[in-house]
Amino acid sequence: MPLLVMKFGGTSVADLSRIRNAAAKVRAEVARGYDVIVIVSAMSGKTNELVGWVNETSPLYDAREYDAVVSSGENVTAGLMALTLQEMDVPARSWQGWQGPIQTTSAHGAARFMDIPRTNLDAKFAEGFKVAVIAGFQGVSPEGRITTLGRGGSDTTAVAFAAAFDAERCDIYTDVDGIYTTDPRITSKARRLGKISFEEMLELASLGAKVLQTRSVELAMRYKVRLRVLSSFDETDETSGTLVCDEDEIMESRVVSGVAYSREEAKLTLVTVEDRPGIAAAIFGPLAEAGVNVDMIVQNISEAALGHDRPVTDMTFSCPVDQVARARRALEAAREAGQIRYEALAVDEDTAKVSVVGIGMRSHAGVAARMFTALADEGVNIKVIATSEIKISVLIDRKYMELAVQALHDAFELDKAG
Ligand code: ASP
Ligand code: MG
């Protein structure tokens, strides 16, 4: 039997009627001849509520009990989904993580998959069950305790099952009808993409397009799981949504596929640090230990500045705004411990990051020039630039973020079909 994985996010299972709506989509695939593994999220808002209860009960909670509580939202939807399917005469059975067993590491709250054995589910399908409903976002540790995978983790559960069971495709049903060239709330010219490569999706996901958990895209890329993002609120067929796939499957080659942004960025500059081997390690080591997600890094040219007997440089980096306090503390501690010296720490908390992403950049010159010209034409000043093989990012004043996204969307003509 060909097998499909169908994942329904929180808004798609928000109440009983939506669960029925989702179940009808599952029934339709069973009627087409598929065995289906359904992955469900908690009803929307449920996980937030559970997390809130944990925090209120115990601010410095035991992560094992956090997982015991927050994993429960998915258990409810899994059982309800199985019951709904049964009411529709579709033989279905639900499974919690430990029953799989979905084996994960014991990193509670951020566990990673170790193994998804097929035996139990395969036996159920062989008995004639058509659908296995899996509670997403959870697993079981080697110690036998319930784990969760981190927020948004049901996407990753879905991809992991698709890989383990060689699914033909992994359909992610959500409240948007696909991946767009940029956020449609910022420009109405944003267009749904028919296909996008894993690499591009990975950049877009980690740059703040919140449709898929980044880890799920990494996993899909590693195991070549074809992922489709589509809306559970629409009538859907084979052509709906956006397919995230290997770049070989994408015929149309466009230079830039999308514009991503991340609104809450901060720019930090260490003024006059020593310019010597090991200085970057001495700065970014403590930041990493403090859990600061450093993104862009720029080191200025070194000079033997006035009053310094040895060469000095400035070191600039960006991180999310809510990590500034942590970064400051880590740097000050390193200075007090004599590991680094600097004259000042300049912090700009009013920046945003805007990026253009596209696999076509590998083979096309002039993308950066086009991007910078478009921003210059709008009078947007660039504070930091960073590039990768398929991405160019700039840090700019937050107040110009929407303008920059719109200008870049126009400059690369993303409103026109590839
Ligand atoms: N319910 C979990 C969350 O809200 C996992 C998920 O839905 O992907 O983060
Ligand atoms: Mg999600």
Short mmCIF file of C-alpha atoms and ligand atoms in Angstrom, two decimals:
data_model
loop_
_atom_site.label_atom_id
_atom_site.label_comp_id
_atom_site.label_asym_id
_atom_site.label_seq_id
_atom_site.Cartn_x
_atom_site.Cartn_y
_atom_site.Cartn_z
CA MET A 1 0.00 0.00 0.00
CA PRO A 2 1.30 3.47 -0.78
CA LEU A 3 1.53 5.51 2.38
CA LEU A 4 0.91 9.16 3.08
CA VAL A 5 1.67 11.24 6.16
CA MET A 6 -0.87 13.98 6.89
CA LYS A 7 -0.15 16.46 9.65
CA PHE A 8 -2.78 18.80 11.10
CA GLY A 9 -1.65 21.84 13.05
CA GLY A 10 -3.42 23.41 16.02
CA THR A 11 -5.83 25.62 14.09
CA SER A 12 -6.82 22.67 11.90
CA VAL A 13 -7.97 20.70 14.96
CA ALA A 14 -9.13 23.65 17.06
CA ASP A 15 -12.57 22.19 17.80
CA LEU A 16 -14.65 19.11 17.06
CA SER A 17 -16.02 20.40 13.78
CA ARG A 18 -12.53 21.18 12.52
CA ILE A 19 -11.40 17.72 13.57
CA ARG A 20 -14.28 16.35 11.47
CA ASN A 21 -13.17 18.50 8.58
CA ALA A 22 -9.60 17.19 8.90
CA ALA A 23 -10.82 13.61 9.24
CA ALA A 24 -12.78 13.98 6.01
CA LYS A 25 -9.54 14.85 4.23
CA VAL A 26 -7.96 11.72 5.68
CA ARG A 27 -10.93 9.63 4.59
CA ALA A 28 -10.57 10.99 1.05
CA GLU A 29 -6.94 9.83 0.89
CA VAL A 30 -7.90 6.39 2.24
CA ALA A 31 -10.52 6.22 -0.50
CA ARG A 32 -7.77 6.94 -3.03
CA GLY A 33 -5.96 3.83 -1.80
CA TYR A 34 -3.51 5.14 0.75
CA ASP A 35 -2.63 3.94 4.19
CA VAL A 36 -2.30 7.11 6.22
CA ILE A 37 -0.27 8.16 9.21
CA VAL A 38 -1.92 11.22 10.72
CA ILE A 39 0.10 13.47 13.00
CA VAL A 40 -1.85 15.87 15.16
CA SER A 41 -0.96 18.97 17.14
CA ALA A 42 -2.78 20.07 20.26
CA MET A 43 -5.94 22.14 19.72
CA SER A 44 -4.83 25.71 19.08
CA GLY A 45 -3.97 27.62 22.23
CA LYS A 46 -3.82 24.42 24.30
CA THR A 47 -0.04 24.12 24.50
CA ASN A 48 0.29 27.79 25.49
CA GLU A 49 -2.23 27.23 28.24
CA LEU A 50 -0.38 24.15 29.51
CA VAL A 51 2.97 25.95 29.42
CA GLY A 52 1.36 28.79 31.37
CA TRP A 53 0.09 26.41 34.03
CA VAL A 54 3.54 24.90 34.43
CA ASN A 55 5.18 28.30 34.80
CA GLU A 56 2.60 29.46 37.29
CA THR A 57 3.00 26.33 39.38
CA SER A 58 6.77 26.21 39.31
CA PRO A 59 8.85 28.96 37.68
CA LEU A 60 12.02 26.85 37.83
CA TYR A 61 10.16 23.73 36.83
CA ASP A 62 11.51 20.21 36.55
CA ALA A 63 11.67 19.73 32.78
CA ARG A 64 10.48 16.12 33.06
CA GLU A 65 7.21 17.30 34.55
CA TYR A 66 6.95 20.15 32.03
CA ASP A 67 6.98 17.47 29.35
CA ALA A 68 4.46 15.35 31.23
CA VAL A 69 2.07 18.30 31.23
CA VAL A 70 2.60 19.94 27.83
CA SER A 71 2.58 16.68 25.88
CA SER A 72 -0.99 16.04 27.00
CA GLY A 73 -2.58 18.43 24.48
CA GLU A 74 -1.62 16.16 21.58
CA ASN A 75 -2.94 13.07 23.39
CA VAL A 76 -6.42 14.56 23.45
CA THR A 77 -6.47 15.39 19.74
CA ALA A 78 -5.02 12.02 18.75
CA GLY A 79 -7.81 10.14 20.55
CA LEU A 80 -10.51 12.46 19.22
CA MET A 81 -9.18 12.16 15.68
CA ALA A 82 -9.20 8.34 15.88
CA LEU A 83 -12.77 8.40 17.23
CA THR A 84 -13.90 10.80 14.51
CA LEU A 85 -12.43 8.55 11.82
CA GLN A 86 -14.09 5.50 13.36
CA GLU A 87 -17.41 7.35 13.25
CA MET A 88 -16.77 7.77 9.52
CA ASP A 89 -16.17 4.01 9.18
CA VAL A 90 -12.45 4.43 8.69
CA PRO A 91 -10.52 1.91 10.82
CA ALA A 92 -8.18 4.07 12.87
CA ARG A 93 -6.12 3.75 16.03
CA SER A 94 -4.31 6.44 18.04
CA TRP A 95 -0.79 6.25 19.41
CA GLN A 96 1.00 8.29 22.01
CA GLY A 97 4.74 8.72 21.72
CA TRP A 98 5.67 6.01 24.21
CA GLN A 99 3.47 3.49 22.42
CA GLY A 100 5.31 3.86 19.10
CA PRO A 101 7.69 3.84 20.78
CA ILE A 102 9.07 7.09 19.40
CA GLN A 103 12.53 7.00 20.92
CA THR A 104 14.17 10.33 21.65
CA THR A 105 17.07 11.72 23.61
CA SER A 106 16.38 12.71 27.20
CA ALA A 107 16.82 16.45 26.53
CA HIS A 108 13.44 17.34 28.01
CA GLY A 109 11.67 20.18 26.23
CA ALA A 110 14.05 19.92 23.28
CA ALA A 111 14.40 16.20 22.65
CA ARG A 112 15.68 14.76 19.37
CA PHE A 113 14.60 11.61 17.60
CA MET A 114 16.77 8.56 17.95
CA ASP A 115 14.56 5.90 16.40
CA ILE A 116 11.04 5.28 15.15
CA PRO A 117 10.60 1.51 14.94
CA ARG A 118 8.03 0.40 12.37
CA THR A 119 7.00 -2.88 13.93
CA ASN A 120 3.95 -1.84 15.95
CA LEU A 121 2.37 0.34 13.29
CA ASP A 122 3.14 -2.09 10.48
CA ALA A 123 1.38 -4.83 12.45
CA LYS A 124 -1.71 -2.63 12.85
CA PHE A 125 -1.81 -1.80 9.14
CA ALA A 126 -1.46 -5.52 8.39
CA GLU A 127 -4.52 -6.14 10.60
CA GLY A 128 -6.54 -3.90 8.29
CA PHE A 129 -6.32 -0.56 10.06
CA LYS A 130 -6.15 2.19 7.47
CA VAL A 131 -5.04 5.07 9.66
CA ALA A 132 -2.58 5.44 12.53
CA VAL A 133 -3.08 8.70 14.41
CA ILE A 134 0.08 9.83 16.18
CA ALA A 135 0.28 12.43 18.91
CA GLY A 136 2.84 14.88 17.54
CA PHE A 137 5.56 16.74 19.42
CA GLN A 138 6.38 13.90 21.84
CA GLY A 139 8.42 10.78 22.41
CA VAL A 140 9.95 8.71 25.15
CA SER A 141 13.45 8.97 26.60
CA PRO A 142 15.84 6.06 27.19
CA GLU A 143 14.82 6.39 30.86
CA GLY A 144 11.21 5.75 29.87
CA ARG A 145 9.92 9.26 30.51
CA ILE A 146 7.77 11.34 28.17
CA THR A 147 9.71 13.95 26.21
CA THR A 148 8.70 16.84 23.96
CA LEU A 149 10.54 18.16 20.94
CA GLY A 150 10.35 21.92 21.34
CA ARG A 151 7.59 24.27 20.21
CA GLY A 152 6.29 23.55 16.75
CA GLY A 153 7.67 20.02 17.04
CA SER A 154 4.72 18.24 15.44
CA ASP A 155 6.07 19.23 12.03
CA THR A 156 9.23 17.36 12.89
CA THR A 157 7.25 14.34 14.08
CA ALA A 158 5.47 14.30 10.72
CA VAL A 159 8.67 14.40 8.70
CA ALA A 160 10.33 11.77 10.89
CA PHE A 161 7.41 9.38 10.32
CA ALA A 162 7.43 10.09 6.59
CA ALA A 163 11.12 9.18 6.52
CA ALA A 164 10.76 6.10 8.71
CA PHE A 165 7.81 4.75 6.68
CA ASP A 166 9.01 5.79 3.21
CA ALA A 167 5.88 7.87 2.71
CA GLU A 168 5.10 9.04 -0.78
CA ARG A 169 4.68 12.56 0.62
CA CYS A 170 4.22 14.40 3.87
CA ASP A 171 1.31 16.83 3.74
CA ILE A 172 1.36 19.59 6.34
CA TYR A 173 -2.15 21.01 6.74
CA THR A 174 -2.17 24.45 8.33
CA ASP A 175 -4.07 27.75 8.22
CA VAL A 176 -2.24 29.16 5.20
CA ASP A 177 -2.47 27.73 1.72
CA GLY A 178 1.25 27.47 1.06
CA ILE A 179 4.62 29.19 1.14
CA TYR A 180 4.61 32.72 -0.20
CA THR A 181 7.27 34.85 -1.82
CA THR A 182 6.98 36.98 1.30
CA ASP A 183 4.53 37.64 4.10
CA PRO A 184 1.21 38.60 2.44
CA ARG A 185 0.50 40.88 5.41
CA ILE A 186 3.39 43.07 4.28
CA THR A 187 2.60 43.19 0.61
CA SER A 188 -0.52 42.11 -1.20
CA LYS A 189 1.72 41.31 -4.16
CA ALA A 190 3.06 38.26 -2.34
CA ARG A 191 2.46 35.15 -4.41
CA ARG A 192 2.12 31.50 -3.48
CA LEU A 193 5.00 29.37 -4.75
CA GLY A 194 4.17 26.09 -6.48
CA LYS A 195 7.48 24.57 -5.44
CA ILE A 196 10.43 25.55 -3.35
CA SER A 197 13.68 23.71 -2.67
CA PHE A 198 14.64 22.33 0.73
CA GLU A 199 17.60 24.71 0.90
CA GLU A 200 15.48 27.77 0.24
CA MET A 201 12.80 26.65 2.66
CA LEU A 202 15.43 26.12 5.31
CA GLU A 203 16.68 29.67 4.89
CA LEU A 204 13.14 31.04 4.89
CA ALA A 205 12.12 28.94 7.90
CA SER A 206 15.08 29.98 9.98
CA LEU A 207 14.74 33.59 8.85
CA GLY A 208 11.34 33.94 10.37
CA ALA A 209 8.78 32.50 7.95
CA LYS A 210 7.01 30.62 10.71
CA VAL A 211 5.08 28.06 8.71
CA LEU A 212 7.35 25.08 9.37
CA GLN A 213 9.60 24.26 12.28
CA THR A 214 13.17 24.64 11.02
CA ARG A 215 14.17 21.21 12.27
CA SER A 216 11.44 19.59 10.22
CA VAL A 217 12.89 21.09 7.04
CA GLU A 218 16.40 19.96 7.97
CA LEU A 219 15.12 16.46 8.47
CA ALA A 220 13.13 16.55 5.22
CA MET A 221 16.23 17.66 3.34
CA ARG A 222 18.39 14.95 4.89
CA TYR A 223 15.93 12.14 4.08
CA LYS A 224 14.54 13.71 0.89
CA VAL A 225 10.99 13.72 2.22
CA ARG A 226 8.72 15.63 -0.16
CA LEU A 227 6.75 18.05 1.97
CA ARG A 228 3.60 19.80 0.95
CA VAL A 229 2.22 22.78 2.86
CA LEU A 230 -1.50 23.39 2.33
CA SER A 231 -4.59 24.77 4.01
CA SER A 232 -7.04 22.55 5.84
CA PHE A 233 -9.73 25.19 5.32
CA ASP A 234 -9.76 24.92 1.52
CA GLU A 235 -10.97 22.26 -0.82
CA THR A 236 -7.66 20.65 -1.72
CA ASP A 237 -6.41 18.38 -4.47
CA GLU A 238 -3.13 17.15 -5.88
CA THR A 239 -2.12 20.62 -7.06
CA SER A 240 -2.86 22.55 -3.88
CA GLY A 241 -0.32 24.19 -1.66
CA THR A 242 3.44 24.45 -2.01
CA LEU A 243 5.70 21.45 -2.52
CA VAL A 244 9.02 21.62 -0.68
CA CYS A 245 11.29 19.29 -2.59
CA ASP A 246 14.70 18.57 -4.00
CA GLU A 247 15.94 21.27 -6.35
CA ASP A 248 16.15 18.70 -9.17
CA GLU A 249 12.36 18.62 -9.15
CA ILE A 250 12.14 22.36 -9.79
CA MET A 251 12.22 23.26 -13.44
CA GLU A 252 11.76 26.98 -13.26
CA SER A 253 14.94 28.53 -11.99
CA ARG A 254 14.56 31.93 -10.50
CA VAL A 255 17.35 33.95 -9.00
CA VAL A 256 15.43 34.97 -5.89
CA SER A 257 12.48 32.96 -4.58
CA GLY A 258 11.51 34.89 -1.50
CA VAL A 259 12.07 37.79 0.84
CA ALA A 260 12.19 36.96 4.53
CA TYR A 261 12.42 39.15 7.58
CA SER A 262 12.97 39.00 11.25
CA ARG A 263 11.66 42.00 13.11
CA GLU A 264 13.21 41.86 16.58
CA GLU A 265 16.94 42.02 15.99
CA ALA A 266 19.61 43.87 17.92
CA LYS A 267 23.03 45.04 16.81
CA LEU A 268 25.84 44.95 19.35
CA THR A 269 29.30 46.41 18.84
CA LEU A 270 32.28 45.82 21.05
CA VAL A 271 34.36 48.94 20.59
CA THR A 272 38.13 48.52 20.46
CA VAL A 273 38.83 44.93 21.28
CA GLU A 274 42.37 43.67 20.90
CA ASP A 275 43.19 42.35 17.45
CA ARG A 276 44.98 39.11 18.21
CA PRO A 277 44.55 35.41 17.47
CA GLY A 278 41.85 33.95 19.68
CA ILE A 279 39.89 37.15 20.24
CA ALA A 280 36.81 35.98 18.32
CA ALA A 281 36.80 32.73 20.26
CA ALA A 282 37.15 34.67 23.51
CA ILE A 283 34.08 36.77 22.62
CA PHE A 284 31.77 34.26 20.99
CA GLY A 285 32.62 31.35 23.30
CA PRO A 286 31.00 32.97 26.35
CA LEU A 287 28.08 34.17 24.21
CA ALA A 288 27.46 30.63 23.00
CA GLU A 289 27.65 29.30 26.55
CA ALA A 290 25.11 31.88 27.61
CA GLY A 291 22.76 30.60 24.90
CA VAL A 292 22.89 33.74 22.73
CA ASN A 293 22.00 33.02 19.11
CA VAL A 294 24.53 35.17 17.34
CA ASP A 295 23.71 35.64 13.69
CA MET A 296 25.61 38.19 11.61
CA ILE A 297 29.20 38.96 12.57
CA VAL A 298 31.42 41.70 11.25
CA GLN A 299 34.96 42.45 12.29
CA ASN A 300 36.35 45.79 11.25
CA ILE A 301 39.83 46.37 9.91
CA SER A 302 42.43 46.49 12.56
CA GLU A 303 44.47 49.54 13.29
CA ALA A 304 46.96 50.60 15.85
CA ALA A 305 44.63 53.19 17.28
CA LEU A 306 45.79 56.19 19.22
CA GLY A 307 46.65 55.27 22.78
CA HIS A 308 46.90 51.56 22.02
CA ASP A 309 50.26 49.93 21.76
CA ARG A 310 48.77 46.91 19.98
CA PRO A 311 46.31 46.71 17.07
CA VAL A 312 42.62 46.95 17.92
CA THR A 313 39.41 46.36 16.03
CA ASP A 314 35.64 46.66 16.50
CA MET A 315 33.49 43.56 16.57
CA THR A 316 29.83 43.83 15.59
CA PHE A 317 27.23 41.10 15.78
CA SER A 318 23.48 40.68 15.80
CA CYS A 319 21.18 38.61 17.98
CA PRO A 320 17.46 38.56 18.87
CA VAL A 321 16.43 41.57 20.96
CA ASP A 322 15.27 39.42 23.86
CA GLN A 323 18.79 38.02 24.22
CA VAL A 324 20.56 41.36 24.61
CA ALA A 325 20.56 41.27 28.42
CA ARG A 326 22.07 37.80 28.38
CA ALA A 327 24.71 38.85 25.84
CA ARG A 328 25.62 41.90 27.88
CA ARG A 329 26.01 39.85 31.04
CA ALA A 330 28.18 37.24 29.31
CA LEU A 331 30.46 39.88 27.82
CA GLU A 332 30.79 41.80 31.05
CA ALA A 333 31.63 38.60 32.91
CA ALA A 334 34.30 37.75 30.35
CA ARG A 335 35.74 41.24 30.74
CA GLU A 336 35.80 40.97 34.51
CA ALA A 337 37.51 37.59 34.25
CA GLY A 338 40.19 39.24 32.11
CA GLN A 339 39.37 37.12 29.02
CA ILE A 340 38.55 40.11 26.82
CA ARG A 341 39.06 43.87 26.90
CA TYR A 342 36.87 46.46 25.25
CA GLU A 343 36.18 50.14 25.68
CA ALA A 344 32.44 50.11 25.22
CA LEU A 345 29.51 47.93 24.24
CA ALA A 346 27.20 49.81 21.89
CA VAL A 347 23.73 48.31 21.61
CA ASP A 348 21.11 49.18 18.99
CA GLU A 349 17.85 47.42 19.80
CA ASP A 350 15.84 48.94 16.95
CA THR A 351 16.95 46.87 14.02
CA ALA A 352 15.36 44.27 11.78
CA LYS A 353 16.85 41.79 9.35
CA VAL A 354 15.64 41.49 5.78
CA SER A 355 16.93 38.77 3.47
CA VAL A 356 16.55 37.65 -0.10
CA VAL A 357 16.81 33.91 -0.69
CA GLY A 358 17.23 31.90 -3.87
CA ILE A 359 19.19 28.93 -5.18
CA GLY A 360 19.60 30.80 -8.47
CA MET A 361 22.08 33.09 -6.70
CA ARG A 362 24.70 30.38 -6.98
CA SER A 363 24.91 30.91 -10.70
CA HIS A 364 23.85 34.54 -11.12
CA ALA A 365 25.97 37.59 -10.46
CA GLY A 366 24.59 40.96 -9.51
CA VAL A 367 22.00 39.96 -6.94
CA ALA A 368 23.67 41.93 -4.15
CA ALA A 369 23.98 45.03 -6.33
CA ARG A 370 20.31 44.83 -7.27
CA MET A 371 19.32 44.43 -3.64
CA PHE A 372 21.44 47.33 -2.39
CA THR A 373 20.23 49.60 -5.20
CA ALA A 374 16.61 48.87 -4.37
CA LEU A 375 17.23 49.76 -0.74
CA ALA A 376 19.22 52.86 -1.64
CA ASP A 377 16.40 54.07 -3.89
CA GLU A 378 14.12 53.98 -0.84
CA GLY A 379 16.70 55.74 1.31
CA VAL A 380 17.14 52.73 3.57
CA ASN A 381 20.52 52.64 5.28
CA ILE A 382 22.23 49.26 5.64
CA LYS A 383 23.95 48.62 8.97
CA VAL A 384 25.33 45.13 8.52
CA ILE A 385 25.48 42.78 5.54
CA ALA A 386 25.88 39.01 5.60
CA THR A 387 25.76 36.49 2.79
CA SER A 388 25.62 32.78 2.25
CA GLU A 389 25.56 30.83 -0.97
CA ILE A 390 21.83 31.32 -1.47
CA LYS A 391 21.03 34.28 0.78
CA ILE A 392 21.86 37.94 1.30
CA SER A 393 20.78 39.53 4.58
CA VAL A 394 20.90 43.13 5.71
CA LEU A 395 20.32 44.66 9.08
CA ILE A 396 18.38 47.93 8.89
CA ASP A 397 16.39 50.27 11.13
CA ARG A 398 13.24 48.45 12.20
CA LYS A 399 10.98 51.28 11.09
CA TYR A 400 11.95 50.65 7.45
CA MET A 401 11.40 46.91 7.53
CA GLU A 402 8.05 46.79 5.69
CA LEU A 403 9.28 49.30 3.14
CA ALA A 404 12.42 47.24 2.51
CA VAL A 405 10.47 44.00 2.08
CA GLN A 406 8.11 45.68 -0.41
CA ALA A 407 10.96 47.29 -2.34
CA LEU A 408 12.86 44.01 -2.63
CA HIS A 409 9.75 42.09 -3.62
CA ASP A 410 9.30 44.60 -6.45
CA ALA A 411 12.97 44.73 -7.42
CA PHE A 412 13.13 40.97 -7.95
CA GLU A 413 9.70 40.90 -9.60
CA LEU A 414 8.46 38.23 -7.26
CA ASP A 415 4.85 39.04 -8.08
CA LYS A 416 5.40 37.55 -11.52
CA ALA A 417 5.14 33.78 -11.93
CA GLY A 418 8.57 32.10 -12.27
N1 ASP B 1 1.52 21.80 20.23
C1 ASP B 1 2.92 22.06 20.14
C2 ASP B 1 3.15 23.56 20.07
O1 ASP B 1 2.22 24.33 20.08
C3 ASP B 1 3.59 21.36 19.02
C4 ASP B 1 3.05 21.68 17.65
O2 ASP B 1 1.90 22.06 17.50
O3 ASP B 1 3.78 21.53 16.68
O4 ASP B 1 4.28 23.99 20.04
MG MG B 2 3.26 24.74 13.78
#
